Short mmCIF file of C-alpha atoms in Angstrom, two decimals:
data_model
loop_
_atom_site.label_atom_id
_atom_site.label_comp_id
_atom_site.label_asym_id
_atom_site.label_seq_id
_atom_site.Cartn_x
_atom_site.Cartn_y
_atom_site.Cartn_z
CA UNK E 764 -32.98 142.71 248.05
CA UNK E 765 -35.74 141.95 250.54
CA UNK E 766 -37.14 139.16 248.33
CA UNK E 767 -34.21 136.92 249.17
CA UNK E 768 -32.56 135.53 252.25
CA UNK E 769 -28.77 135.71 252.09
CA UNK E 770 -26.42 133.71 254.25
CA UNK E 771 -22.85 135.00 254.34
CA UNK E 772 -19.92 133.50 256.19
CA UNK E 773 -16.15 133.81 255.85
CA UNK E 774 -14.75 130.34 255.13
CA UNK E 775 -11.28 129.01 255.86
CA UNK E 776 -10.40 130.05 252.31
CA UNK E 777 -10.77 133.69 253.47
CA UNK E 778 -13.48 134.26 250.88
CA UNK E 779 -16.98 135.47 251.67
CA UNK E 780 -19.39 132.89 250.25
CA UNK E 781 -23.00 133.85 249.59
CA UNK E 782 -25.69 131.18 249.43
CA UNK E 783 -29.04 132.43 248.19
CA UNK E 784 -32.53 131.12 248.75
CA UNK E 785 -35.82 132.91 248.13
CA UNK E 786 -38.14 133.15 251.15
CA UNK E 787 -40.67 135.58 249.72
CA UNK E 788 -43.05 135.73 246.74
CA UNK E 789 -45.12 138.72 245.62
CA UNK E 790 -44.21 140.60 248.77
CA UNK E 791 -45.42 137.85 251.09
CA UNK E 792 -42.99 135.90 253.30
CA UNK E 793 -42.95 132.13 252.86
CA UNK E 794 -43.65 131.40 256.49
CA UNK E 795 -43.45 127.60 256.37
CA UNK E 796 -40.06 127.63 254.65
CA UNK E 797 -38.68 130.24 257.04
CA UNK E 798 -39.87 128.35 260.13
CA UNK E 799 -38.57 125.01 258.83
CA UNK E 800 -35.14 126.44 258.04
CA UNK E 801 -34.78 128.34 261.30
CA UNK E 802 -35.96 125.38 263.39
CA UNK E 803 -33.43 123.06 261.71
CA UNK E 804 -30.49 125.43 262.15
CA UNK E 805 -31.46 126.06 265.78
CA UNK E 806 -31.77 122.31 266.36
CA UNK E 807 -28.16 121.81 265.26
CA UNK E 808 -27.09 124.41 267.81
CA UNK E 809 -29.09 122.75 270.59
CA UNK E 810 -31.56 125.63 270.84
CA UNK E 811 -34.64 123.40 270.54
CA UNK E 812 -35.48 119.72 271.07
CA UNK E 813 -36.08 118.74 267.44
CA UNK E 814 -33.99 116.07 265.73
CA UNK E 815 -36.30 114.67 263.01
CA UNK E 816 -37.65 117.01 260.35
CA UNK E 817 -40.26 115.94 257.82
CA UNK E 818 -41.30 118.11 254.88
CA UNK E 819 -44.35 116.69 253.10
CA UNK E 820 -46.60 117.74 250.25
CA UNK E 821 -47.24 117.52 246.53
CA UNK E 822 -45.11 118.14 243.48
CA UNK E 823 -43.05 121.34 243.25
CA UNK E 824 -43.40 122.28 246.89
CA UNK E 825 -39.68 123.29 247.23
CA UNK E 826 -39.16 120.54 249.81
CA UNK E 827 -35.92 119.12 248.41
CA UNK E 828 -34.41 122.50 247.59
CA UNK E 829 -34.98 123.85 251.09
CA UNK E 830 -33.49 120.77 252.75
CA UNK E 831 -30.41 121.02 250.54
CA UNK E 832 -30.09 124.71 251.37
CA UNK E 833 -30.30 123.89 255.08
CA UNK E 834 -27.51 121.31 254.75
CA UNK E 835 -25.25 123.67 252.83
CA UNK E 836 -25.69 126.43 255.40
CA UNK E 837 -24.91 123.92 258.17
CA UNK E 838 -21.74 122.94 256.31
CA UNK E 839 -20.63 126.57 256.25
CA UNK E 840 -21.39 127.10 259.95
CA UNK E 841 -19.66 123.93 261.21
CA UNK E 842 -16.20 123.11 259.82
CA UNK E 843 -15.55 119.43 259.08
CA UNK E 844 -19.28 118.62 259.18
CA UNK E 845 -20.33 115.43 257.44
CA UNK E 846 -23.77 115.06 255.83
CA UNK E 847 -25.29 112.22 253.81
CA UNK E 848 -28.14 112.43 251.32
CA UNK E 849 -29.90 109.12 250.75
CA UNK E 850 -32.36 108.11 248.05
CA UNK E 851 -33.47 104.73 246.74
CA UNK E 852 -31.01 104.59 243.82
CA UNK E 853 -27.88 106.27 242.53
CA UNK E 854 -29.47 107.28 239.18
CA UNK E 855 -32.22 109.10 241.11
CA UNK E 856 -29.63 110.97 243.16
CA UNK E 857 -27.66 111.98 240.07
CA UNK E 858 -30.78 113.04 238.20
CA UNK E 859 -32.38 115.12 240.96
CA UNK E 860 -29.99 115.99 243.80
CA UNK E 861 -26.77 116.81 241.97
CA UNK E 862 -28.25 119.52 239.70
CA UNK E 863 -30.06 121.15 242.64
CA UNK E 864 -26.93 121.29 244.80
CA UNK E 865 -24.93 122.72 241.91
CA UNK E 866 -27.50 125.50 241.48
CA UNK E 867 -27.28 126.40 245.16
CA UNK E 868 -23.47 126.38 245.05
CA UNK E 869 -23.09 128.80 242.16
CA UNK E 870 -20.47 131.29 243.34
CA UNK E 871 -19.61 129.21 246.42
CA UNK E 872 -16.12 127.73 246.66
CA UNK E 873 -16.35 123.92 246.64
CA UNK E 874 -15.06 120.76 244.96
CA UNK E 875 -17.26 118.11 243.35
CA UNK E 876 -16.19 114.47 243.12
CA UNK E 877 -18.04 111.79 241.17
CA UNK E 878 -15.50 109.03 240.68
CA UNK E 879 -16.32 105.31 240.91
CA UNK E 880 -19.75 105.97 242.37
CA UNK E 881 -18.27 108.00 245.24
CA UNK E 882 -20.15 111.27 244.89
CA UNK E 883 -19.57 114.14 247.30
CA UNK E 884 -19.21 117.90 247.58
CA UNK E 885 -16.36 119.27 249.72
CA UNK E 886 -15.98 122.79 251.10
CA UNK E 887 -12.72 124.61 251.98
CA UNK E 888 -13.52 124.31 255.71
CA UNK E 889 -13.50 120.50 255.46
CA UNK E 890 -17.27 119.95 255.48
CA UNK E 891 -18.61 117.33 253.06
CA UNK E 892 -21.97 116.34 251.56
CA UNK E 893 -22.06 112.70 250.45
CA UNK E 894 -24.65 111.11 248.17
CA UNK E 895 -25.56 107.54 249.06
CA UNK E 896 -27.99 105.13 247.41
CA UNK E 897 -30.13 102.87 249.59
CA UNK E 898 -30.02 99.99 247.06
CA UNK E 899 -32.18 97.86 249.32
CA UNK E 900 -32.92 95.19 246.70
CA UNK E 901 -29.24 94.30 246.50
CA UNK E 902 -28.39 94.98 250.15
CA UNK E 903 -31.27 93.90 252.36
CA UNK E 904 -28.90 93.60 255.34
CA UNK E 905 -27.99 97.27 254.92
CA UNK E 906 -24.31 96.44 255.16
CA UNK E 907 -23.41 99.70 253.42
CA UNK E 908 -24.76 101.59 256.45
CA UNK E 909 -22.70 99.70 259.01
CA UNK E 910 -19.91 101.94 260.21
CA UNK E 911 -21.51 105.03 258.68
CA UNK E 912 -20.41 108.13 260.58
CA UNK E 913 -22.29 111.35 259.91
CA UNK E 914 -23.84 114.44 261.53
CA UNK E 915 -26.80 115.01 259.22
CA UNK E 916 -28.85 112.59 257.12
CA UNK E 917 -31.28 113.74 254.46
CA UNK E 918 -33.77 111.07 253.33
CA UNK E 919 -35.06 112.22 249.97
CA UNK E 920 -38.51 110.83 249.11
CA UNK E 921 -38.71 108.77 252.27
CA UNK E 922 -41.75 106.91 250.93
CA UNK E 923 -39.43 105.23 248.39
CA UNK E 924 -37.21 103.85 251.17
CA UNK E 925 -37.54 100.84 253.43
CA UNK E 926 -38.49 101.28 257.07
CA UNK E 927 -35.33 99.37 258.05
CA UNK E 928 -33.31 102.08 256.33
CA UNK E 929 -34.97 104.75 258.42
CA UNK E 930 -34.27 102.79 261.61
CA UNK E 931 -30.63 102.39 260.59
CA UNK E 932 -30.33 106.13 259.96
CA UNK E 933 -31.69 106.88 263.42
CA UNK E 934 -28.99 104.60 264.83
CA UNK E 935 -26.14 106.11 262.80
CA UNK E 936 -26.85 109.87 262.73
CA UNK E 937 -24.71 111.88 265.14
CA UNK E 938 -21.97 109.24 265.16
CA UNK E 939 -19.37 111.45 263.50
CA UNK E 940 -17.12 113.50 265.80
CA UNK E 941 -15.70 116.52 264.03
CA UNK E 942 -11.93 117.03 264.42
CA UNK E 943 -11.02 119.67 267.01
CA UNK E 944 -14.67 120.24 267.92
CA UNK E 945 -16.57 119.82 271.20
CA UNK E 946 -18.06 116.35 271.64
CA UNK E 947 -21.70 116.24 270.59
CA UNK E 948 -21.58 119.38 268.47
CA UNK E 949 -23.62 119.89 266.41
CA UNK E 950 -26.69 117.93 267.47
CA UNK E 951 -27.65 115.11 265.08
CA UNK E 952 -30.25 115.96 262.48
CA UNK E 953 -32.45 113.94 260.12
CA UNK E 954 -34.24 115.72 257.27
CA UNK E 955 -36.86 113.95 255.16
CA UNK E 956 -39.10 114.80 252.24
CA UNK E 957 -42.20 112.94 251.14
CA UNK E 958 -44.98 113.12 248.57
CA UNK E 959 -48.55 112.00 249.32
CA UNK E 960 -48.26 108.27 249.86
CA UNK E 961 -50.07 105.08 250.82
CA UNK E 962 -46.90 103.49 252.21
CA UNK E 963 -48.15 102.41 255.62
CA UNK E 964 -45.03 102.95 257.69
CA UNK E 965 -44.52 106.48 256.34
CA UNK E 966 -48.17 107.42 256.93
CA UNK E 967 -47.97 106.07 260.48
CA UNK E 968 -44.70 107.89 261.13
CA UNK E 969 -45.59 111.28 259.64
CA UNK E 970 -49.11 111.85 258.39
CA UNK E 971 -51.17 110.21 261.15
CA UNK E 972 -49.51 112.04 264.08
CA UNK E 973 -49.61 115.27 262.06
CA UNK E 974 -53.37 115.19 261.45
CA UNK E 975 -54.06 113.94 264.98
CA UNK E 976 -51.86 116.66 266.48
CA UNK E 977 -49.82 113.99 268.24
CA UNK E 978 -46.37 114.83 266.92
CA UNK E 979 -43.52 113.70 269.24
CA UNK E 980 -41.51 116.43 270.94
CA UNK E 981 -38.36 115.64 268.94
CA UNK E 982 -40.17 115.81 265.59
CA UNK E 983 -40.96 118.77 263.31
CA UNK E 984 -43.50 118.18 260.53
CA UNK E 985 -44.52 120.69 257.87
CA UNK E 986 -46.82 120.18 254.88
CA UNK E 987 -46.56 122.41 251.82
CA UNK E 988 -48.05 122.83 248.35
CA UNK E 989 -46.84 124.19 245.02
CA UNK E 990 -48.76 127.40 245.74
CA UNK E 991 -45.98 128.25 248.17
CA UNK E 992 -43.19 127.79 245.61
CA UNK E 993 -42.17 131.14 244.09
CA UNK E 994 -40.38 129.45 241.18
CA UNK E 995 -43.43 127.70 239.69
CA UNK E 996 -44.29 129.47 236.44
CA UNK E 997 -47.79 130.45 235.35
CA UNK E 998 -47.35 128.08 232.40
CA UNK E 999 -46.90 125.19 234.82
CA UNK E 1000 -49.89 126.21 236.94
CA UNK E 1001 -52.14 126.55 233.88
CA UNK E 1002 -50.94 123.20 232.57
CA UNK E 1003 -51.76 121.49 235.89
CA UNK E 1004 -55.34 122.75 235.68
CA UNK E 1005 -55.88 120.49 232.67
#
């Protein structure tokens, strides 16, 4: 079906897993989503110089879903990969991230653990996606990040996080060495989503260089609207007009 992009890979479980994401609506390719996904996957393989990816825009712009899809595909490509998804609080992660990942993993072999606040998804090839709350109000020293070893970090709603958290993530990403894998493979990757914001440090980091066309060489920034989300219903669009 040309309206969907399919990623297929044979896992260690000897099963062919299919992860589906829609990259087309009404016969038109969703160019921004395609470019963002391809650039991120190529960055992991060292085929471009990007390390920091920012996906900005308003409500229902498919930002979170696409970043999650990118992480899942990376987990299937690289055995024993370790990724962390960070948001301001654990309830926010459980309410938003967990249902989205579960939708993407329908038909994909995996295990889900949610015991004692330790939430993660594990694949047969050893790759894991961990959910981690920032909890800055109770941990202003960011002690929970010390010793963190990971290949990919996804900062969901970066405007809700503290700038110190972002700095810590820059320091920690790429610190995990996969067992029986070449050193430095894959390249470290940071994915971030954001809504329109007046948080100064986020505007200075993302929006200002974007509008001034002064984006650093290691940074990929894309802005998107709900018009480019094929899953928004006409009911929703009509309701927003009011």
